Structure formats: C-alpha cells, structure tokens
PDB file of C-alpha atoms and ligand atoms in Angstrom:
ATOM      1  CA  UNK A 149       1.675  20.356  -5.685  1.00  0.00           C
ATOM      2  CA  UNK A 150      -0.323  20.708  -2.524  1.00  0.00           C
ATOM      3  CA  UNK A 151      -2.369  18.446  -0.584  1.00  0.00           C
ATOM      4  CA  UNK A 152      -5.479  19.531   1.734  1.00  0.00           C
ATOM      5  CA  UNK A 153      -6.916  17.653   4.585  1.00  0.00           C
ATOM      6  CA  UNK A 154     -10.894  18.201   3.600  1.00  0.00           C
ATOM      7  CA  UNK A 155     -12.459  17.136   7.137  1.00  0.00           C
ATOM      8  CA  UNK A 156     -16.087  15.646   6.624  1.00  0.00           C
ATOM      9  CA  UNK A 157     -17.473  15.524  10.303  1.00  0.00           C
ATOM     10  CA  UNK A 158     -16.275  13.761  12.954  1.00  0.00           C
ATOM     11  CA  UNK A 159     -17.651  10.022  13.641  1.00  0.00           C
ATOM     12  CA  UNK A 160     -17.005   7.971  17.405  1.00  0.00           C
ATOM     13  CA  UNK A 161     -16.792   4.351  17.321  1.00  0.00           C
ATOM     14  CA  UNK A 162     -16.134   1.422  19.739  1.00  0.00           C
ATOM     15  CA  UNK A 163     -12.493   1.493  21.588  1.00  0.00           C
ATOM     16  CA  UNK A 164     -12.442  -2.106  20.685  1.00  0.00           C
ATOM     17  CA  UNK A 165     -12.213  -1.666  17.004  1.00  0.00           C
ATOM     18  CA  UNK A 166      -9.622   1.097  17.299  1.00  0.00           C
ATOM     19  CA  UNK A 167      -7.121  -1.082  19.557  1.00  0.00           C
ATOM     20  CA  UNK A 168      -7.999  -4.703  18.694  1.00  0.00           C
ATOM     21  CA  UNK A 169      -8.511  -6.575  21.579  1.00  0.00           C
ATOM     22  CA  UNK A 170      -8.163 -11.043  21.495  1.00  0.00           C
ATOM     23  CA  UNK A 171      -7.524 -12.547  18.370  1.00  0.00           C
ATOM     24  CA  UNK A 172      -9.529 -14.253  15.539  1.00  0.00           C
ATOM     25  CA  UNK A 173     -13.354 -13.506  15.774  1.00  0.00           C
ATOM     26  CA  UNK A 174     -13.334 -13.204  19.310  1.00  0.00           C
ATOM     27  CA  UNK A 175     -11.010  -9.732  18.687  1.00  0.00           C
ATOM     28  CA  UNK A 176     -13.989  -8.661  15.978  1.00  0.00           C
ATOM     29  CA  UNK A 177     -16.918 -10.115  18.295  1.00  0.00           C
ATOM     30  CA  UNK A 178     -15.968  -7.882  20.957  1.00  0.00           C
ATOM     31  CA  UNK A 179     -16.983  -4.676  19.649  1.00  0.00           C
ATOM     32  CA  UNK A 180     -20.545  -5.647  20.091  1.00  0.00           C
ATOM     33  CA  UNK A 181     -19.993  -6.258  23.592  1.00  0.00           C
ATOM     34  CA  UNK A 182     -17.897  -3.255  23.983  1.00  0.00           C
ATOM     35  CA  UNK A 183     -19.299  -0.007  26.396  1.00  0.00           C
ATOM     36  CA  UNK A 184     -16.898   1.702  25.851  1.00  0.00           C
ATOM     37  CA  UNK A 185     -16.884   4.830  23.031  1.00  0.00           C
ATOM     38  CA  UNK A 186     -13.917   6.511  21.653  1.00  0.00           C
ATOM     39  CA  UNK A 187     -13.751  10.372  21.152  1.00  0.00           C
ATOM     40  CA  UNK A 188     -15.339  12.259  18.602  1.00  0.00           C
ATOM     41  CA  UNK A 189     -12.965  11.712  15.735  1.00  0.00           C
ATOM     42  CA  UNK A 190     -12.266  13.500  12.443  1.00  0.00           C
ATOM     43  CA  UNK A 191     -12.872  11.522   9.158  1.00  0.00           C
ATOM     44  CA  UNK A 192     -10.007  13.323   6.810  1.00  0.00           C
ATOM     45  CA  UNK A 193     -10.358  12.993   3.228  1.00  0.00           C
ATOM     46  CA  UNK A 194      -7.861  14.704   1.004  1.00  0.00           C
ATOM     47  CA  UNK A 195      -7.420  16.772  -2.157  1.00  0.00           C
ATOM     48  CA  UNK A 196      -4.121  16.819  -4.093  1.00  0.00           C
ATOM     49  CA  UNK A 197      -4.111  19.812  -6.343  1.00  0.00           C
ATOM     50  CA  UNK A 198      -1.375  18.399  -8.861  1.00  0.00           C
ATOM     51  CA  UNK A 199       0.122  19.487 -11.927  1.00  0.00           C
ATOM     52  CA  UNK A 200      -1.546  16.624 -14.141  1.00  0.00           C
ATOM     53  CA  UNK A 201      -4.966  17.653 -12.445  1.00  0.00           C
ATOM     54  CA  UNK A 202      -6.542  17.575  -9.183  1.00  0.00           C
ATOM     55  CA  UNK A 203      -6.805  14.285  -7.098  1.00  0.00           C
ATOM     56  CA  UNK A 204      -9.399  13.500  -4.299  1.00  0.00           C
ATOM     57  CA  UNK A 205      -8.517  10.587  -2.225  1.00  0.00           C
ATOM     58  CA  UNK A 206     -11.549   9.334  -0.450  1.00  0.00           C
ATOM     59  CA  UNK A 207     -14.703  11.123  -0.563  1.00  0.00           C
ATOM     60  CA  UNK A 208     -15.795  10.784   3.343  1.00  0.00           C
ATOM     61  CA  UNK A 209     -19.046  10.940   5.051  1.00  0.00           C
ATOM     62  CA  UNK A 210     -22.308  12.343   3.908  1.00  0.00           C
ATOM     63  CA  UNK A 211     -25.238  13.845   5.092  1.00  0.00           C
ATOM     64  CA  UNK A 212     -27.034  10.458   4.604  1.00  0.00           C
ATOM     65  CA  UNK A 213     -25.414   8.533   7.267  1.00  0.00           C
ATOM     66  CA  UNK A 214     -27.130  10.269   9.895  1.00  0.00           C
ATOM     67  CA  UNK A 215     -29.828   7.901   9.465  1.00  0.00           C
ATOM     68  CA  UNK A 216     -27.923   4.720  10.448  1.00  0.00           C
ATOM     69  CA  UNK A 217     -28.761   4.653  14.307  1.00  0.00           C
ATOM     70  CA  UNK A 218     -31.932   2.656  12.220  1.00  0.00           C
ATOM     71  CA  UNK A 219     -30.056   0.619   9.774  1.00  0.00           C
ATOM     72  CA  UNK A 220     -31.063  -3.184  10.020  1.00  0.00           C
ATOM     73  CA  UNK A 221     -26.861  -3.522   9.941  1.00  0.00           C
ATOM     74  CA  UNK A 222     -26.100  -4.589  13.476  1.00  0.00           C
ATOM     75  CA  UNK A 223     -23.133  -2.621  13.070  1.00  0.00           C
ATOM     76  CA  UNK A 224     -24.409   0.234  11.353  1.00  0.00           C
ATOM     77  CA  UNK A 225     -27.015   0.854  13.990  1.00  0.00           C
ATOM     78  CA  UNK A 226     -25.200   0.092  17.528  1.00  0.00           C
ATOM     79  CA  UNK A 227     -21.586   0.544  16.819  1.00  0.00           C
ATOM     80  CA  UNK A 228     -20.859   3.591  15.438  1.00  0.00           C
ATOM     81  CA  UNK A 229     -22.240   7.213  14.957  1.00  0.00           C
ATOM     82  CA  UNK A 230     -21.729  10.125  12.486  1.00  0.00           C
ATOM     83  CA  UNK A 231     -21.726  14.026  13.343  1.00  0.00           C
ATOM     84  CA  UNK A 232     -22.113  15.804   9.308  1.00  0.00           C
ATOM     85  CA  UNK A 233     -23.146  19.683   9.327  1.00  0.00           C
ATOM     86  CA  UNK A 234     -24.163  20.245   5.574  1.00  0.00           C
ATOM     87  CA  UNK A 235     -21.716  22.457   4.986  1.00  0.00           C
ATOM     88  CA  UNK A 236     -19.143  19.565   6.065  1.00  0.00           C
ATOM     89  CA  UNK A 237     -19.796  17.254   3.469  1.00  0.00           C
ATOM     90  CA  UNK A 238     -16.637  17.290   0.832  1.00  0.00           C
ATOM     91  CA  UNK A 239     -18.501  18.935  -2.142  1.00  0.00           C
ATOM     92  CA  UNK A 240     -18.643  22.122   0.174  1.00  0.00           C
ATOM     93  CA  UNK A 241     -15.674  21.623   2.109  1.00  0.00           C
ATOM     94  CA  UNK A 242     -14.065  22.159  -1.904  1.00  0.00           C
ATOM     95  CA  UNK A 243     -16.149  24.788  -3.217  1.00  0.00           C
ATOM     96  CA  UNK A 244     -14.286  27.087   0.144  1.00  0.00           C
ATOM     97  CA  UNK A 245     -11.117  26.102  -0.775  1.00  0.00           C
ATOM     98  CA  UNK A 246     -11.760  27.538  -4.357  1.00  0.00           C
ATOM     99  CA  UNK A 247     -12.307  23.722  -6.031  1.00  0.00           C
ATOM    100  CA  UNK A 248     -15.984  22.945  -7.939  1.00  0.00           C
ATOM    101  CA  UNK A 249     -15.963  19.095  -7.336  1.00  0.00           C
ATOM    102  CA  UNK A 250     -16.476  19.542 -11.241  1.00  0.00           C
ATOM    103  CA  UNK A 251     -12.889  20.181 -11.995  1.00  0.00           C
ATOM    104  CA  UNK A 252     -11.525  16.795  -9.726  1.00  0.00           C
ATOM    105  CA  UNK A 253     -10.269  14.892 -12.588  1.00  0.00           C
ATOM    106  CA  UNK A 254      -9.636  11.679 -10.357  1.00  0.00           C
ATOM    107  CA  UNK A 255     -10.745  10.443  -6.521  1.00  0.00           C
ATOM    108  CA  UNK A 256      -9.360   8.021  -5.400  1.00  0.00           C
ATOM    109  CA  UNK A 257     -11.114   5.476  -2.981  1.00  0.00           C
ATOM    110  CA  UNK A 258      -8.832   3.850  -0.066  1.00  0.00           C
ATOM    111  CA  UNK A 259     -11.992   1.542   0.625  1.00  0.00           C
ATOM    112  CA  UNK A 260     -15.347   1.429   0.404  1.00  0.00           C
ATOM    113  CA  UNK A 261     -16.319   1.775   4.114  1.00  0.00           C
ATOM    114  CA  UNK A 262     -19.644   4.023   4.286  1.00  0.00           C
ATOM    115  CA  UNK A 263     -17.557   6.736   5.677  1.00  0.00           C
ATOM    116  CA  UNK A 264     -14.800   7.123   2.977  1.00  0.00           C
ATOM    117  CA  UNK A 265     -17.639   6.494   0.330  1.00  0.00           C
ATOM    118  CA  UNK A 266     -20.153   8.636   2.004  1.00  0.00           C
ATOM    119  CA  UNK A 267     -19.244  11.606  -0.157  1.00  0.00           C
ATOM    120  CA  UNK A 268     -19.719  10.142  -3.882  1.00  0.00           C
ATOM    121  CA  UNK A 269     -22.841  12.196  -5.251  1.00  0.00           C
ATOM    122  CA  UNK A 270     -20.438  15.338  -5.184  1.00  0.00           C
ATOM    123  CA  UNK A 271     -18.356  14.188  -8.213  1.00  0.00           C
ATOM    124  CA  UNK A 272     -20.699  12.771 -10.846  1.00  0.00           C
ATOM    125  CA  UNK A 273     -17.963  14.299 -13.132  1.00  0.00           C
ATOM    126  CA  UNK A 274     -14.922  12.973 -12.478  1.00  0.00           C
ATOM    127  CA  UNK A 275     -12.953   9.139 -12.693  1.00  0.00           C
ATOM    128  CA  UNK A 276     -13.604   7.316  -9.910  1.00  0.00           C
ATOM    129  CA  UNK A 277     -10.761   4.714  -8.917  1.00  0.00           C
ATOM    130  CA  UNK A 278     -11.590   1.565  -6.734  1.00  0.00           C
ATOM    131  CA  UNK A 279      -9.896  -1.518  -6.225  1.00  0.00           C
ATOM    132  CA  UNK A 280     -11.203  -4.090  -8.208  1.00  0.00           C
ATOM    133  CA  UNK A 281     -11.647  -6.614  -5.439  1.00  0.00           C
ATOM    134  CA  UNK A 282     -12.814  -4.370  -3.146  1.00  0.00           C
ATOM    135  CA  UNK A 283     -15.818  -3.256  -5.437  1.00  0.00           C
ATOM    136  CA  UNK A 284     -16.603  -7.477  -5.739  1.00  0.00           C
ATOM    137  CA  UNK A 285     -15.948  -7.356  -1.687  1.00  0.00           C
ATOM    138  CA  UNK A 286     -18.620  -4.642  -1.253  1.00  0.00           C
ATOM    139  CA  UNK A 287     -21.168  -4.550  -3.810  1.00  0.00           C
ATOM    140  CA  UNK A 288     -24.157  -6.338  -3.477  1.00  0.00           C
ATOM    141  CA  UNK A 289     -26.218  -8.246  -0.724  1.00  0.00           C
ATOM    142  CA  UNK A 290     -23.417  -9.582   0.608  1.00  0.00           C
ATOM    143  CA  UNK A 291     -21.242  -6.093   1.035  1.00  0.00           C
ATOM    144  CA  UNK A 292     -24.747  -4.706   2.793  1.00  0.00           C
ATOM    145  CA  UNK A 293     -24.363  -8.174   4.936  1.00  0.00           C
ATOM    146  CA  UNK A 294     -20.511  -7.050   5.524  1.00  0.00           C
ATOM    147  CA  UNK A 295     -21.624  -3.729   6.558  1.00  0.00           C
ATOM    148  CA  UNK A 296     -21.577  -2.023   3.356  1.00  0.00           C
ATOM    149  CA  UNK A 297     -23.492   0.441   1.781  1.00  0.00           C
ATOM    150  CA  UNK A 298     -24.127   0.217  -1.868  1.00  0.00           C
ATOM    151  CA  UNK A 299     -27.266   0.396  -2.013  1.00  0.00           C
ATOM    152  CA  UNK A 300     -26.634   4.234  -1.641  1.00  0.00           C
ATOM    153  CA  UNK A 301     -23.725   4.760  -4.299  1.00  0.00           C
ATOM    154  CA  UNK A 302     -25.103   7.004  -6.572  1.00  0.00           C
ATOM    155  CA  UNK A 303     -26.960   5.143  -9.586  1.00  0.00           C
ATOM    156  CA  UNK A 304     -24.529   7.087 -11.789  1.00  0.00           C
ATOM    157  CA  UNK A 305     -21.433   5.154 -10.090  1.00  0.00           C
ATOM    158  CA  UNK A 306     -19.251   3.339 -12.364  1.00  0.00           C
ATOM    159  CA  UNK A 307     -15.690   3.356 -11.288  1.00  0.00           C
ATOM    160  CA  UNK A 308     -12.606   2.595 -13.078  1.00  0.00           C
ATOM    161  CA  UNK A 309     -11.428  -1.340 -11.295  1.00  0.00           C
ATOM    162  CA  UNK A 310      -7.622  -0.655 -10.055  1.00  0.00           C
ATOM    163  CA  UNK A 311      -5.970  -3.529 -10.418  1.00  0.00           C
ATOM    164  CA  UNK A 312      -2.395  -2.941  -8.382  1.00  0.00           C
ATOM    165  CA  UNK A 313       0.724  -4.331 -10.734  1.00  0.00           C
ATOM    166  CA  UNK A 314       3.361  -6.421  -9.207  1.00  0.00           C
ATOM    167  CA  UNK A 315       5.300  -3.757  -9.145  1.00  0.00           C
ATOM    168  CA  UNK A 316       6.716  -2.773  -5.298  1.00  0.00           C
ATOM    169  CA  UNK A 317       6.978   0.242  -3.902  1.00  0.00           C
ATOM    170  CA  UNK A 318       9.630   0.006  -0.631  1.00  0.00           C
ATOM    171  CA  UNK A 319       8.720  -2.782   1.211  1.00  0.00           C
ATOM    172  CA  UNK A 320       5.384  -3.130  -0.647  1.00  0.00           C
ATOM    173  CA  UNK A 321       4.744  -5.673  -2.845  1.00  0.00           C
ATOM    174  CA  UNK A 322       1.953  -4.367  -5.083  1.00  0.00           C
ATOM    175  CA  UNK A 323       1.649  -0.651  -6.277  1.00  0.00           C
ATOM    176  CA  UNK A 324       0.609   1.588  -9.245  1.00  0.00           C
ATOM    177  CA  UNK A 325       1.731   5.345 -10.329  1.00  0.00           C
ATOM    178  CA  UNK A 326      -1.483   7.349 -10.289  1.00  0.00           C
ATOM    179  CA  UNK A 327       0.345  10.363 -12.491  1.00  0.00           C
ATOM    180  CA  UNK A 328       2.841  10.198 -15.384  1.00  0.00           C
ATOM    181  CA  UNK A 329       5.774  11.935 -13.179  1.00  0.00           C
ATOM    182  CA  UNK A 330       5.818   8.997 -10.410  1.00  0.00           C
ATOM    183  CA  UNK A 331       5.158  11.477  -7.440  1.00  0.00           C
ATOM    184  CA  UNK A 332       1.611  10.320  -6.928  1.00  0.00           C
ATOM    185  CA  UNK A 333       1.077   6.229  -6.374  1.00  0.00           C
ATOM    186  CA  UNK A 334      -1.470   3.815  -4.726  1.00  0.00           C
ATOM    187  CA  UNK A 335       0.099   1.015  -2.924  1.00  0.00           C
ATOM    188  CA  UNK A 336      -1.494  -2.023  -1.677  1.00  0.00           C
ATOM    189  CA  UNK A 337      -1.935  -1.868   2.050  1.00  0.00           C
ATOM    190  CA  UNK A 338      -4.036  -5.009   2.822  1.00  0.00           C
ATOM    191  CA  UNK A 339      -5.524  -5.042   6.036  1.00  0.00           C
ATOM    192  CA  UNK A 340      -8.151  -2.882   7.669  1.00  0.00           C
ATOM    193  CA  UNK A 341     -10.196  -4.597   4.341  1.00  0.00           C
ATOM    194  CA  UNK A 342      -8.906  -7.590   2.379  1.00  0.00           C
ATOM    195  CA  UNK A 343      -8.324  -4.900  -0.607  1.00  0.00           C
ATOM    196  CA  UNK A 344      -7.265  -1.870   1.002  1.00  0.00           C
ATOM    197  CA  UNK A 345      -5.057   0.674  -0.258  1.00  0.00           C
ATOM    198  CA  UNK A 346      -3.205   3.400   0.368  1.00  0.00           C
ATOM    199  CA  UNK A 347      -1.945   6.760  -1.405  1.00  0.00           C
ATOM    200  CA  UNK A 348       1.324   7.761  -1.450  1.00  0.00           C
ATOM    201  CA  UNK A 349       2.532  11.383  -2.445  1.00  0.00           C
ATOM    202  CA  UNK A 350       6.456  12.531  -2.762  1.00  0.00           C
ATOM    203  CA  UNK A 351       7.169  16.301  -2.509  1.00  0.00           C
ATOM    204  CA  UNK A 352      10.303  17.674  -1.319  1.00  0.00           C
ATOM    205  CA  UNK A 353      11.608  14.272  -0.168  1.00  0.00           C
ATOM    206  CA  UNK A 354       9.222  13.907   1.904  1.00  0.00           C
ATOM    207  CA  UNK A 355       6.473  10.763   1.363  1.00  0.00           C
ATOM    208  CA  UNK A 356       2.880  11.272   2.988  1.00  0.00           C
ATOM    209  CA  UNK A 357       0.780   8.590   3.144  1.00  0.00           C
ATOM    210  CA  UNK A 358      -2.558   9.208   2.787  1.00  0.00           C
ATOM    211  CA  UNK A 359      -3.498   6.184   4.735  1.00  0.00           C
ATOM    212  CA  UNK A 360      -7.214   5.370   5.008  1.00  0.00           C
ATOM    213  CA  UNK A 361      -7.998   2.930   7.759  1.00  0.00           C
ATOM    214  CA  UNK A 362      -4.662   1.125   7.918  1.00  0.00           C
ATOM    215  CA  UNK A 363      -4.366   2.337  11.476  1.00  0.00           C
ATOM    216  CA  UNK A 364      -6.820   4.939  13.794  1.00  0.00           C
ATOM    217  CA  UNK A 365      -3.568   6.709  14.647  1.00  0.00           C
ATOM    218  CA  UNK A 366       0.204   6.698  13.995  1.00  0.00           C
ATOM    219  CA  UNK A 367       1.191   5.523  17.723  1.00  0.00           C
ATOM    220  CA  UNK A 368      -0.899   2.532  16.886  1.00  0.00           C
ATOM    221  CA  UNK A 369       0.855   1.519  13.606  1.00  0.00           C
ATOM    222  CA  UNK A 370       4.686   2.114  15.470  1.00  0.00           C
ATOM    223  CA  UNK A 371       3.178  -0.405  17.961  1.00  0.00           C
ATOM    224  CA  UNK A 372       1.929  -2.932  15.632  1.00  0.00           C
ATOM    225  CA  UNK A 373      -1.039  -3.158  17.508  1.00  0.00           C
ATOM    226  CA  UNK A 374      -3.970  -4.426  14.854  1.00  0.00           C
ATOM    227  CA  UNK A 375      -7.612  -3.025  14.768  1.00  0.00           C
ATOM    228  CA  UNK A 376     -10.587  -4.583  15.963  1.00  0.00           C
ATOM    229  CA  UNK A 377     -12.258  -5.368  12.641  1.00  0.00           C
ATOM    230  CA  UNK A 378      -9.538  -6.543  10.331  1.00  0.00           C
ATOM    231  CA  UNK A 379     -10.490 -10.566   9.304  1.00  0.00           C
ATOM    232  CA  UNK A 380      -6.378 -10.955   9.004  1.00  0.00           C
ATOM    233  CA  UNK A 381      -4.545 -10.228  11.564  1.00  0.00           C
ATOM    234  CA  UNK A 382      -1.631 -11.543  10.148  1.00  0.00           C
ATOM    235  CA  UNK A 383      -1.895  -9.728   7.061  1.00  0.00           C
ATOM    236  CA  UNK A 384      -3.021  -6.088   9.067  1.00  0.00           C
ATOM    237  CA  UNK A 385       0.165  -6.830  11.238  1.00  0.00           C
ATOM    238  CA  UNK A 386       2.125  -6.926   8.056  1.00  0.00           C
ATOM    239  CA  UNK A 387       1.158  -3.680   6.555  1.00  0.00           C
ATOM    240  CA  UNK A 388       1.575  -2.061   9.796  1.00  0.00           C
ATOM    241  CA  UNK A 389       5.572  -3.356  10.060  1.00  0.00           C
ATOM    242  CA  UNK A 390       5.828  -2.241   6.372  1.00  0.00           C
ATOM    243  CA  UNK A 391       4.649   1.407   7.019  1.00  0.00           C
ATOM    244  CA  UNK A 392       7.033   1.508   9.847  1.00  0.00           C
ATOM    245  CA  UNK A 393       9.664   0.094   7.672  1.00  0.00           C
ATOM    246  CA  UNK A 394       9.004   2.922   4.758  1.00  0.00           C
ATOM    247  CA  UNK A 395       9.482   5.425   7.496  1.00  0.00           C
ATOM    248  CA  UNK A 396      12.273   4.259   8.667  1.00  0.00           C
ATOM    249  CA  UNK A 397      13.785   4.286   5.163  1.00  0.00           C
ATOM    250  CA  UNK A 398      12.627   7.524   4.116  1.00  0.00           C
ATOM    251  CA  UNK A 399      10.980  10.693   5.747  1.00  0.00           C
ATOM    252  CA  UNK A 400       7.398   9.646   5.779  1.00  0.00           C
ATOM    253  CA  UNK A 401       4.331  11.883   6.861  1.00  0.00           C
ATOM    254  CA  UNK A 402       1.516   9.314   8.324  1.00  0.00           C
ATOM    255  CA  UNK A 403      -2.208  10.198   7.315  1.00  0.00           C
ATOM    256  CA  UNK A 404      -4.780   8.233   8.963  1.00  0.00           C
ATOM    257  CA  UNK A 405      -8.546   9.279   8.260  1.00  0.00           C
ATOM    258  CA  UNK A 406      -9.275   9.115  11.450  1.00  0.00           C
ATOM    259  CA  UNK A 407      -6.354  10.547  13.475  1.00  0.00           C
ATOM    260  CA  UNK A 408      -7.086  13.498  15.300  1.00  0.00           C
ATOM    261  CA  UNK A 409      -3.566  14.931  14.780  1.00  0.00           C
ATOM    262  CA  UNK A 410      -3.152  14.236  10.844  1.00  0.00           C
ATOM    263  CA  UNK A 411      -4.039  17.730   9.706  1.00  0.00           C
ATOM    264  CA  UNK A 412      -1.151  18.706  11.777  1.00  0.00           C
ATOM    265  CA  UNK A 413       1.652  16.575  11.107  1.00  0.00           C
ATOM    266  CA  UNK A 414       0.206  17.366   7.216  1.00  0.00           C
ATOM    267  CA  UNK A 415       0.482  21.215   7.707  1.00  0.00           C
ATOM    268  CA  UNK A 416       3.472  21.008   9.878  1.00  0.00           C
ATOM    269  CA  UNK A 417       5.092  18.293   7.235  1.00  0.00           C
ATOM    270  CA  UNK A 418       5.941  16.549  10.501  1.00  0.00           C
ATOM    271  CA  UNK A 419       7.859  13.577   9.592  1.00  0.00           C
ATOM    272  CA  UNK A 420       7.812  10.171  11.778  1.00  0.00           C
ATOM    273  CA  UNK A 421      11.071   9.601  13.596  1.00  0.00           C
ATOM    274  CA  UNK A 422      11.138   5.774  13.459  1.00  0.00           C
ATOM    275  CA  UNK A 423      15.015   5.635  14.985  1.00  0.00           C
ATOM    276  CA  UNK A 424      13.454   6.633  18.103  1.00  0.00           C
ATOM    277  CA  UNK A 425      13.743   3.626  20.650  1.00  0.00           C
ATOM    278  CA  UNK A 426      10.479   4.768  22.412  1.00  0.00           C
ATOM    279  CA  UNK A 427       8.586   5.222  18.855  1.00  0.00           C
ATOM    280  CA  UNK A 428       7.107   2.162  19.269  1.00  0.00           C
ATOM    281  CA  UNK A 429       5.924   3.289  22.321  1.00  0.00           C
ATOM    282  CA  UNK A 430       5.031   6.995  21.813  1.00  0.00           C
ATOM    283  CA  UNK A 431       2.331   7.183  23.791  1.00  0.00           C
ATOM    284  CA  UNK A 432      -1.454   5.936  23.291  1.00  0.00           C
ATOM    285  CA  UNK A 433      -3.775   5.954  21.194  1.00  0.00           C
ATOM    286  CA  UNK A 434      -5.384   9.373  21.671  1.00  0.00           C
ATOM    287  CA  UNK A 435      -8.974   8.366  21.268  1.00  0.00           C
TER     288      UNK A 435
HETATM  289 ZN1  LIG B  22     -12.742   1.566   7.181  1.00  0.00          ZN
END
C-alpha cells in the first residue's frame, strides 16, 4: 500500500477562517470583515493505491471554480480564491502518476466543500462515498445558500450515503472499515461541517490521517484552536482534542488538505510527537 498526495492548485482564504477568531457567529461573521489574506495554500487530495483496489479520498478543486470571484454566494465571491492550471486538476494529476481515474474503484469524500468536490467529473466510473447527512446538508437550495455547490456535481452523481456505525475507533465514537483487512477506515470527525469525516490509513504502525478540513494545519489542531467557519465550536474543539489524543496513543501522521507541509510529513512518514510539552505550542500557523 501507498498513499499519494495529488495537489489540485493552491486556493488563499481569509486568516479569520483559518484561526477562528470570537466565538458563536461573531467568530464566523468576521471573515467578511476580515482584510487580511492567508498564503497561497495547497488543496491535497489523496490516492491510496491498496491491495483491494485503489482509493481516492477527496477529489479537490476544478477548473470550474475559477469563475467564483462572480458567484451570487457572498462567500464564494469575496472570501476566497482558487489558482487551477489544467493540468492540476486530479484526473491529470493521476494519469502522471500512471492511474486512469477509470481504474479508482472508490473516492472517498471528507466533505462536500466546492474545493474537495471540485474534482468529481474525473471519475464517472467509480463508487463515490459521502456521508449521508452531509449530502442532505449540501444538496439543494439550501447547500447553494450554505455555500455549496451542487448545482455543478456532475448530473451523473449518485453516491453511495455512508452512514458511520457506532463502532469507535480510539477516542472516536463513530467509524467504518473502508476495506475487508481493517487498514483503511473513515472515522467521524465532526466539526469543520456538522458531518465531516476523516480517513484513516495503518501501514507499518504508523496511522495517517487523511484529514480534510478538520484543521488548516497540524500546529493548529495541538493548540485546540477552532476555525473560523465551524457552527460548533464545541463539537470542532472536540475532534481537535481527539486527534491529539490518537496521536498521543499511537504514531499518527496528520494530513490536512490545506497544510502546506502535509506532503512532507506524508513522504517523510513524519510522525506527531504529542509528549512534547511545547507541542501544543509548536509554532504558528504557517499561513
Ligand atoms: Zn471545507
């Protein structure tokens, strides 16, 4: 087994929403007010090439969100912006690492944020995987009104509804095993969105999370510190204290999306050290 961070352009957003300012809707307010941009940032998604078949987790940005500067989406069209070369998009980003988007038997969808969806229409072929309440969350007029994007799934998109057993997985309380050996499993990391989930993978004794949006970078999740867009704080902070938990039980490999160091703790295998007193503190975010 080997997993591949597959980078689909880089995308900058408002500090705010990286390192959530305030509380309650003030904290989520305040990226419309905010000046201030982060750093062009990557926006990872990932291919597992497994035994039991290959596995795509999160499908990131496409070509067509180049055009949201004019969305009628308040957020869409002032808070964030997209850099995607064609050759960036994931179908491509495969086809040079010797994959046809053909043979991905399974991806794998962390959330359906526009760029972790963005790269669908590439995989017409394969079983698509979604969290059941997340697809209610953001299909429809009122997922466009939340910021959304189905309008542009393809019309071929029909994914299989995840439901996450009761079943925990370290100090997680929901989870399900994606492959029949155990080694690949999504696990409920409720947050970032009401529904969102994570993907963990155990070689070697080590366990990488492939971690969506449930932090911009690993300094942030050893601090706790929530985002600026998550409607439960309480519930973010939780997930956060439970990834730093799992690492401190087990050698753990953190994967946000959106960190700019991912694809080199992944390639590296660079574990977190959690035992560290200034973990918690190691440094800020780097955006
Ligand atoms: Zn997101």
């Amino acid at each position: 087994m080997k997993i591949y961070a597959v980078q689909t352009g880089s995308v900058r957003i408002k500090r705010s929403q990286v390192h959530g300012r305030g509380h309650g809707l003030r904290r989520r307010l305040r990226i419309f007010t905010d000046s201030q941009w982060t750093a062009w940032l990557p926006t990872y998604a990932w291919m597992i090439d497994h035994p039991e078949g290959i596995i795509v987790v999160d499908t990131g940005q496409g070509r067509h969100l180049l055009d949201t500067a004019r969305s009628l989406h308040p957020y869409l069209r002032w808070e964030v912006s997209f850099r995607v070369e064609p050759d960036e998009e994931i179908g491509p980003r495969l086809r040079a690492l010797g994959v046809k988007p053909r043979d991905v038997q399974r991806v794998v969808l962390t959330h359906l944020h526009v760029d972790h969806d963005g790269g669908l229409a590439h995989f017409p072929d394969s079983a698509i995987l979604v969290s059941r309440r997340e697809l209610q969350t953001a299909g429809g007029s009122i997922g466009r009104l939340r910021g959304y994007l189905p309008n542009r799934w393809p019309a071929w998109f029909n994914p299989i509804a995840l439901d996450l057993a009761a079943e925990s997985f370290g100090p997680f309380a929901a989870s399900r095993r994606l492959t029949r050996a155990g080694d690949v499993i999504a696990v409920a990391t409720p947050g970032h969105t009401a529904d969102h989930l994570s993907v963990m993978v155990m070689e070697d004794g080590i366990t990488y999370v492939l971690a969506g949006d449930t932090s911009y970078t690993q300094a942030l999740m050893l601090a706790g510190q929530v985002d600026g867009v998550s409607a439960d704080e309480a519930t973010a902070l939780a997930t956060l204290r439970a990834l730093k938990h799992l690492a401190a039980e087990r050698p753990t490999v953190y994967l946000p999306t959106h960190d700019p160091e991912s694809a080199e703790r992944l390639s590296t295998h660079r574990v977190i050290d959690a035992t560290r007193p200034d973990a918690a503190r190691s440094g800020r975010a780097t955006v």
